[in-house]
PDB file of C-alpha atoms and ligand atoms in Angstrom:
ATOM      1  CA  MET F  29      17.903  32.774   7.202  1.00  0.00           C
ATOM      2  CA  GLY F  30      14.364  32.860   6.712  1.00  0.00           C
ATOM      3  CA  LEU F  31      14.683  30.743   3.557  1.00  0.00           C
ATOM      4  CA  LEU F  32      16.937  28.172   5.009  1.00  0.00           C
ATOM      5  CA  LYS F  33      13.947  27.948   8.097  1.00  0.00           C
ATOM      6  CA  SER F  34      11.185  27.240   5.429  1.00  0.00           C
ATOM      7  CA  VAL F  35      13.121  24.871   3.229  1.00  0.00           C
ATOM      8  CA  ASN F  36      13.919  23.097   6.377  1.00  0.00           C
ATOM      9  CA  LYS F  37      10.033  22.776   7.151  1.00  0.00           C
ATOM     10  CA  LYS F  38       9.218  21.557   3.839  1.00  0.00           C
ATOM     11  CA  MET F  39      11.644  18.795   4.255  1.00  0.00           C
ATOM     12  CA  THR F  40      10.460  17.534   7.837  1.00  0.00           C
ATOM     13  CA  LEU F  41       7.395  17.604   6.039  1.00  0.00           C
ATOM     14  CA  THR F  42       7.863  15.081   3.811  1.00  0.00           C
ATOM     15  CA  LYS F  43      11.223  13.163   5.140  1.00  0.00           C
ATOM     16  CA  CYS F  44      10.238   9.786   6.891  1.00  0.00           C
ATOM     17  CA  ARG F  45       6.510   9.536   5.302  1.00  0.00           C
ATOM     18  CA  ALA F  46       5.481   6.699   3.133  1.00  0.00           C
ATOM     19  CA  VAL F  47       1.802   5.689   2.114  1.00  0.00           C
ATOM     20  CA  PHE F  48       2.192   1.591   2.279  1.00  0.00           C
ATOM     21  CA  LEU F  49      -0.436   0.063  -0.575  1.00  0.00           C
ATOM     22  CA  ASP F  50      -1.797  -3.443  -0.532  1.00  0.00           C
ATOM     23  CA  ARG F  51      -1.423  -5.032  -4.706  1.00  0.00           C
ATOM     24  CA  ASP F  52      -4.551  -7.112  -5.137  1.00  0.00           C
ATOM     25  CA  GLY F  53      -7.809  -5.222  -4.760  1.00  0.00           C
ATOM     26  CA  THR F  54      -6.122  -2.226  -3.887  1.00  0.00           C
ATOM     27  CA  VAL F  55      -3.522  -1.373  -6.910  1.00  0.00           C
ATOM     28  CA  ASN F  56      -4.917  -3.877  -8.973  1.00  0.00           C
ATOM     29  CA  LEU F  57      -8.252  -6.043  -9.725  1.00  0.00           C
ATOM     30  CA  GLU F  58      -8.463  -8.700  -7.459  1.00  0.00           C
ATOM     31  CA  VAL F  59      -8.303 -12.188  -9.636  1.00  0.00           C
ATOM     32  CA  ASP F  60      -7.522 -15.136  -6.785  1.00  0.00           C
ATOM     33  CA  TYR F  61      -4.118 -15.420  -7.261  1.00  0.00           C
ATOM     34  CA  LEU F  62      -2.849 -13.308  -9.785  1.00  0.00           C
ATOM     35  CA  LYS F  63      -0.121 -15.827 -11.793  1.00  0.00           C
ATOM     36  CA  SER F  64       0.771 -14.199 -15.288  1.00  0.00           C
ATOM     37  CA  ILE F  65       0.708 -10.705 -16.667  1.00  0.00           C
ATOM     38  CA  LYS F  66      -2.291 -11.451 -19.128  1.00  0.00           C
ATOM     39  CA  ASP F  67      -4.616 -11.250 -15.457  1.00  0.00           C
ATOM     40  CA  LEU F  68      -3.177  -7.674 -14.279  1.00  0.00           C
ATOM     41  CA  LYS F  69      -5.561  -5.207 -14.621  1.00  0.00           C
ATOM     42  CA  LEU F  70      -4.946  -1.480 -12.858  1.00  0.00           C
ATOM     43  CA  ILE F  71      -7.893  -0.440 -10.885  1.00  0.00           C
ATOM     44  CA  LYS F  72      -9.365   2.893 -12.455  1.00  0.00           C
ATOM     45  CA  ASN F  73      -7.440   5.725 -11.374  1.00  0.00           C
ATOM     46  CA  THR F  74      -4.727   4.183  -9.543  1.00  0.00           C
ATOM     47  CA  ALA F  75      -1.905   5.762 -11.458  1.00  0.00           C
ATOM     48  CA  LYS F  76      -3.576   9.341 -10.891  1.00  0.00           C
ATOM     49  CA  ALA F  77      -3.450   8.219  -6.926  1.00  0.00           C
ATOM     50  CA  ILE F  78       0.280   6.987  -7.325  1.00  0.00           C
ATOM     51  CA  ARG F  79       0.956  10.125  -9.186  1.00  0.00           C
ATOM     52  CA  ILE F  80      -0.103  12.871  -6.830  1.00  0.00           C
ATOM     53  CA  LEU F  81       2.213  10.548  -3.951  1.00  0.00           C
ATOM     54  CA  ASN F  82       4.697  11.547  -5.961  1.00  0.00           C
ATOM     55  CA  ARG F  83       4.342  14.431  -6.415  1.00  0.00           C
ATOM     56  CA  ASN F  84       4.107  15.254  -3.249  1.00  0.00           C
ATOM     57  CA  ARG F  85       7.110  13.568  -2.537  1.00  0.00           C
ATOM     58  CA  ILE F  86       5.545  10.532  -0.490  1.00  0.00           C
ATOM     59  CA  LYS F  87       7.504   7.412  -0.309  1.00  0.00           C
ATOM     60  CA  VAL F  88       5.248   5.100  -2.135  1.00  0.00           C
ATOM     61  CA  ILE F  89       5.492   1.115  -1.233  1.00  0.00           C
ATOM     62  CA  VAL F  90       3.777  -1.874  -2.153  1.00  0.00           C
ATOM     63  CA  VAL F  91       3.637  -4.360   0.543  1.00  0.00           C
ATOM     64  CA  THR F  92       1.896  -7.930  -0.376  1.00  0.00           C
ATOM     65  CA  ASN F  93       1.009 -11.262   0.966  1.00  0.00           C
ATOM     66  CA  GLN F  94       2.192 -13.955  -1.911  1.00  0.00           C
ATOM     67  CA  SER F  95       1.378 -17.434  -0.761  1.00  0.00           C
ATOM     68  CA  GLY F  96       0.398 -18.624  -4.092  1.00  0.00           C
ATOM     69  CA  ILE F  97       4.614 -18.776  -4.225  1.00  0.00           C
ATOM     70  CA  ASN F  98       4.923 -21.299  -1.599  1.00  0.00           C
ATOM     71  CA  ARG F  99       1.648 -23.166  -2.408  1.00  0.00           C
ATOM     72  CA  GLY F 100       3.847 -23.822  -6.136  1.00  0.00           C
ATOM     73  CA  LEU F 101       0.477 -22.061  -8.043  1.00  0.00           C
ATOM     74  CA  PHE F 102       3.645 -19.682  -9.197  1.00  0.00           C
ATOM     75  CA  SER F 103       7.156 -18.850  -9.124  1.00  0.00           C
ATOM     76  CA  ILE F 104       9.179 -16.027  -8.012  1.00  0.00           C
ATOM     77  CA  ASN F 105      10.273 -15.277 -11.644  1.00  0.00           C
ATOM     78  CA  ASP F 106       6.284 -14.910 -12.058  1.00  0.00           C
ATOM     79  CA  LEU F 107       5.815 -12.195  -9.818  1.00  0.00           C
ATOM     80  CA  ASP F 108       9.044 -10.449 -10.916  1.00  0.00           C
ATOM     81  CA  ALA F 109       7.414 -10.397 -13.928  1.00  0.00           C
ATOM     82  CA  ILE F 110       4.158  -9.183 -12.697  1.00  0.00           C
ATOM     83  CA  HIS F 111       5.981  -6.560 -10.667  1.00  0.00           C
ATOM     84  CA  ASN F 112       7.858  -5.333 -13.676  1.00  0.00           C
ATOM     85  CA  GLU F 113       5.243  -5.166 -16.197  1.00  0.00           C
ATOM     86  CA  LEU F 114       2.785  -3.122 -12.852  1.00  0.00           C
ATOM     87  CA  LYS F 115       5.704  -0.787 -12.610  1.00  0.00           C
ATOM     88  CA  LYS F 116       6.279  -0.438 -16.388  1.00  0.00           C
ATOM     89  CA  ARG F 117       2.472   0.530 -16.851  1.00  0.00           C
ATOM     90  CA  LEU F 118       2.198   2.811 -14.024  1.00  0.00           C
ATOM     91  CA  ARG F 119       5.556   4.702 -15.547  1.00  0.00           C
ATOM     92  CA  ARG F 120       3.523   4.969 -19.073  1.00  0.00           C
ATOM     93  CA  HIS F 121       1.112   7.292 -16.486  1.00  0.00           C
ATOM     94  CA  GLY F 122       3.957   8.996 -14.875  1.00  0.00           C
ATOM     95  CA  ALA F 123       3.507   7.317 -11.622  1.00  0.00           C
ATOM     96  CA  TYR F 124       6.305   5.624 -10.032  1.00  0.00           C
ATOM     97  CA  ILE F 125       6.907   3.077  -7.265  1.00  0.00           C
ATOM     98  CA  ASP F 126       9.329   3.097  -4.693  1.00  0.00           C
ATOM     99  CA  ALA F 127       9.859  -0.435  -3.973  1.00  0.00           C
ATOM    100  CA  ILE F 128       7.904  -3.785  -3.554  1.00  0.00           C
ATOM    101  CA  TYR F 129       8.227  -6.373  -0.867  1.00  0.00           C
ATOM    102  CA  HIS F 130       6.221  -9.617  -0.794  1.00  0.00           C
ATOM    103  CA  CYS F 131       5.989 -12.084   1.564  1.00  0.00           C
ATOM    104  CA  PRO F 132       5.810 -15.410   0.087  1.00  0.00           C
ATOM    105  CA  HIS F 133       4.717 -17.745   2.812  1.00  0.00           C
ATOM    106  CA  HIS F 134       1.632 -19.886   3.278  1.00  0.00           C
ATOM    107  CA  PRO F 135      -0.232 -18.855   6.517  1.00  0.00           C
ATOM    108  CA  ASP F 136       0.955 -22.180   7.938  1.00  0.00           C
ATOM    109  CA  GLU F 137       4.485 -21.367   8.084  1.00  0.00           C
ATOM    110  CA  LYS F 138       3.546 -18.233  10.830  1.00  0.00           C
ATOM    111  CA  CYS F 139       5.940 -15.999   9.155  1.00  0.00           C
ATOM    112  CA  SER F 140       6.433 -12.492  10.577  1.00  0.00           C
ATOM    113  CA  CYS F 141       5.898 -11.161   7.271  1.00  0.00           C
ATOM    114  CA  ARG F 142       2.571 -12.093   6.215  1.00  0.00           C
ATOM    115  CA  LYS F 143       0.317  -9.057   6.998  1.00  0.00           C
ATOM    116  CA  PRO F 144      -1.159  -8.666   9.490  1.00  0.00           C
ATOM    117  CA  ASN F 145       2.731  -9.181  10.982  1.00  0.00           C
ATOM    118  CA  ASN F 146       4.907  -6.101  10.640  1.00  0.00           C
ATOM    119  CA  GLY F 147       8.046  -7.756   9.081  1.00  0.00           C
ATOM    120  CA  MET F 148       7.328  -6.132   5.979  1.00  0.00           C
ATOM    121  CA  PHE F 149       6.951  -2.342   7.124  1.00  0.00           C
ATOM    122  CA  LYS F 150       9.831  -2.997   9.914  1.00  0.00           C
ATOM    123  CA  LEU F 151      11.958  -3.952   6.323  1.00  0.00           C
ATOM    124  CA  ALA F 152      11.054  -1.048   4.531  1.00  0.00           C
ATOM    125  CA  ALA F 153      11.347   1.406   7.431  1.00  0.00           C
ATOM    126  CA  ARG F 154      14.903   0.450   7.860  1.00  0.00           C
ATOM    127  CA  ASP F 155      15.619   0.914   4.069  1.00  0.00           C
ATOM    128  CA  PHE F 156      13.797   4.023   3.975  1.00  0.00           C
ATOM    129  CA  ASP F 157      14.597   5.427   7.299  1.00  0.00           C
ATOM    130  CA  LEU F 158      10.574   5.785   7.493  1.00  0.00           C
ATOM    131  CA  LYS F 159       8.988   6.753  11.103  1.00  0.00           C
ATOM    132  CA  LEU F 160       6.140   4.125  10.648  1.00  0.00           C
ATOM    133  CA  ASN F 161       3.401   6.112  12.803  1.00  0.00           C
ATOM    134  CA  LYS F 162       3.901   9.003  10.590  1.00  0.00           C
ATOM    135  CA  CYS F 163       2.573   5.997   7.408  1.00  0.00           C
ATOM    136  CA  TYR F 164      -0.110   5.106   5.884  1.00  0.00           C
ATOM    137  CA  VAL F 165      -1.549   1.753   4.808  1.00  0.00           C
ATOM    138  CA  ALA F 166      -4.108   1.391   1.928  1.00  0.00           C
ATOM    139  CA  GLY F 167      -5.873  -2.107   1.777  1.00  0.00           C
ATOM    140  CA  ASP F 168      -8.758  -3.716   0.717  1.00  0.00           C
ATOM    141  CA  LYS F 169      -8.757  -6.630   3.593  1.00  0.00           C
ATOM    142  CA  LEU F 170      -8.883  -6.156   7.449  1.00  0.00           C
ATOM    143  CA  ALA F 171      -5.519  -7.719   7.814  1.00  0.00           C
ATOM    144  CA  ASP F 172      -4.143  -4.471   5.990  1.00  0.00           C
ATOM    145  CA  ILE F 173      -5.576  -2.369   8.824  1.00  0.00           C
ATOM    146  CA  LYS F 174      -4.337  -4.922  11.348  1.00  0.00           C
ATOM    147  CA  ALA F 175      -1.139  -4.459   9.997  1.00  0.00           C
ATOM    148  CA  ALA F 176      -1.341  -0.810   9.983  1.00  0.00           C
ATOM    149  CA  HIS F 177      -2.616  -1.074  13.559  1.00  0.00           C
ATOM    150  CA  ASN F 178       0.134  -3.037  14.362  1.00  0.00           C
ATOM    151  CA  VAL F 179       2.880  -0.654  13.300  1.00  0.00           C
ATOM    152  CA  SER F 180       0.997   2.186  14.544  1.00  0.00           C
ATOM    153  CA  ALA F 181       0.402   3.641  11.310  1.00  0.00           C
ATOM    154  CA  THR F 182      -3.145   4.814   9.865  1.00  0.00           C
ATOM    155  CA  GLY F 183      -5.052   2.245   8.344  1.00  0.00           C
ATOM    156  CA  ILE F 184      -7.493   3.214   5.759  1.00  0.00           C
ATOM    157  CA  LEU F 185      -9.615   0.616   3.834  1.00  0.00           C
ATOM    158  CA  VAL F 186     -10.757   0.659   0.117  1.00  0.00           C
ATOM    159  CA  ARG F 187     -13.982  -0.912  -0.813  1.00  0.00           C
ATOM    160  CA  THR F 188     -12.851  -2.214  -3.886  1.00  0.00           C
ATOM    161  CA  GLY F 189     -11.444  -5.788  -4.100  1.00  0.00           C
ATOM    162  CA  TYR F 190     -12.706  -7.879  -0.813  1.00  0.00           C
ATOM    163  CA  GLY F 191     -13.404  -3.857   0.765  1.00  0.00           C
ATOM    164  CA  LYS F 192     -16.846  -3.774   0.851  1.00  0.00           C
ATOM    165  CA  SER F 193     -17.281  -7.492   1.766  1.00  0.00           C
ATOM    166  CA  GLU F 194     -14.902  -6.763   4.728  1.00  0.00           C
ATOM    167  CA  GLN F 195     -16.261  -3.574   5.738  1.00  0.00           C
ATOM    168  CA  ASP F 196     -19.495  -6.062   6.380  1.00  0.00           C
ATOM    169  CA  ASP F 197     -17.172  -7.908   8.543  1.00  0.00           C
ATOM    170  CA  LEU F 198     -16.444  -4.759  10.705  1.00  0.00           C
ATOM    171  CA  LYS F 199     -18.906  -5.374  13.279  1.00  0.00           C
ATOM    172  CA  GLU F 200     -17.721  -8.321  14.613  1.00  0.00           C
ATOM    173  CA  ALA F 201     -14.129  -7.514  14.221  1.00  0.00           C
ATOM    174  CA  ASP F 202     -12.353  -5.669  17.008  1.00  0.00           C
ATOM    175  CA  ILE F 203     -10.533  -3.040  14.557  1.00  0.00           C
ATOM    176  CA  MET F 204     -11.956  -0.434  12.756  1.00  0.00           C
ATOM    177  CA  PRO F 205     -10.327   1.795   9.675  1.00  0.00           C
ATOM    178  CA  ASP F 206      -9.126   5.248  10.405  1.00  0.00           C
ATOM    179  CA  TYR F 207     -10.983   5.778   7.300  1.00  0.00           C
ATOM    180  CA  ILE F 208     -13.042   4.203   4.250  1.00  0.00           C
ATOM    181  CA  ALA F 209     -12.481   5.161   0.843  1.00  0.00           C
ATOM    182  CA  GLU F 210     -14.552   3.891  -2.161  1.00  0.00           C
ATOM    183  CA  ASP F 211     -11.035   3.280  -3.963  1.00  0.00           C
ATOM    184  CA  LEU F 212      -7.331   4.358  -3.671  1.00  0.00           C
ATOM    185  CA  TYR F 213      -7.523   7.206  -5.416  1.00  0.00           C
ATOM    186  CA  GLU F 214     -10.288   8.565  -2.997  1.00  0.00           C
ATOM    187  CA  ALA F 215      -7.995   7.407  -0.449  1.00  0.00           C
ATOM    188  CA  VAL F 216      -4.941   8.837  -1.541  1.00  0.00           C
ATOM    189  CA  LYS F 217      -7.154  12.717  -1.400  1.00  0.00           C
ATOM    190  CA  TRP F 218      -7.939  11.859   2.152  1.00  0.00           C
ATOM    191  CA  ILE F 219      -4.375  10.861   3.317  1.00  0.00           C
ATOM    192  CA  ILE F 220      -2.863  14.240   1.639  1.00  0.00           C
ATOM    193  CA  LYS F 221      -5.858  16.158   3.259  1.00  0.00           C
ATOM    194  CA  ASP F 222      -4.665  14.381   6.525  1.00  0.00           C
ATOM    195  CA  MET F 223      -1.052  15.447   6.142  1.00  0.00           C
ATOM    196  CA  LYS F 224      -2.026  19.158   5.867  1.00  0.00           C
ATOM    197  CA  ARG F 225      -4.148  18.939   8.884  1.00  0.00           C
ATOM    198  CA  GLY F 226      -1.051  18.543  10.362  1.00  0.00           C
ATOM    199  CA  LYS F 227      -2.214  15.862  13.003  1.00  0.00           C
ATOM    200  CA  ASN F 228       0.637  13.499  11.810  1.00  0.00           C
ATOM    201  CA  ASP F 229       3.549  15.761  11.839  1.00  0.00           C
TER     202      ASP F 229
HETATM  203 MG1  LIG L 292      -5.763  -7.354  -1.172  1.00  0.00          MG
HETATM  204 ZN1  LIG L 293       5.911 -14.262   5.309  1.00  0.00          ZN
END
């Protein structure tokens, strides 16, 4: 009985949990519309950060605005090639992404999936049976933080990509990240601590 209890407890600690990652400027270097594999460069310690989440059995889900598609800058095939390469490189370092969701729309299309809107998060919640208010979002833009708060998740601003300049804009913004991290690796260490604090259980 005691064993069963502890097993169940362990399961509830990890079930329905995910960390959503922005892609450009958070996982890989921001290059102003990443169009091809040759410009794909992982930010330092990204694989290490994702590995920590994998080891803790937390889902890792990338949510990325890719308006370059509907702007005609690159195709869905180009995007697929980039994502396959991204997963391959991470795998080489023992890190695994559970899913990638992208929004192809131009901002003028006023879709429901472009961050800060919640479309991609809702879809992932359905696909993975997530409780979004127990999830975390790490990104380099205030739109990522707004998206997090739109679904009652915890939002972490990383100071890679546009993160530093976005931090400067915080004074005028009506939004505050739950934490500001130097990079994804530091963000993940904070997330694990935050989960252990149990505040989010
Ligand atoms: Mg970004
Ligand atoms: Zn969209």
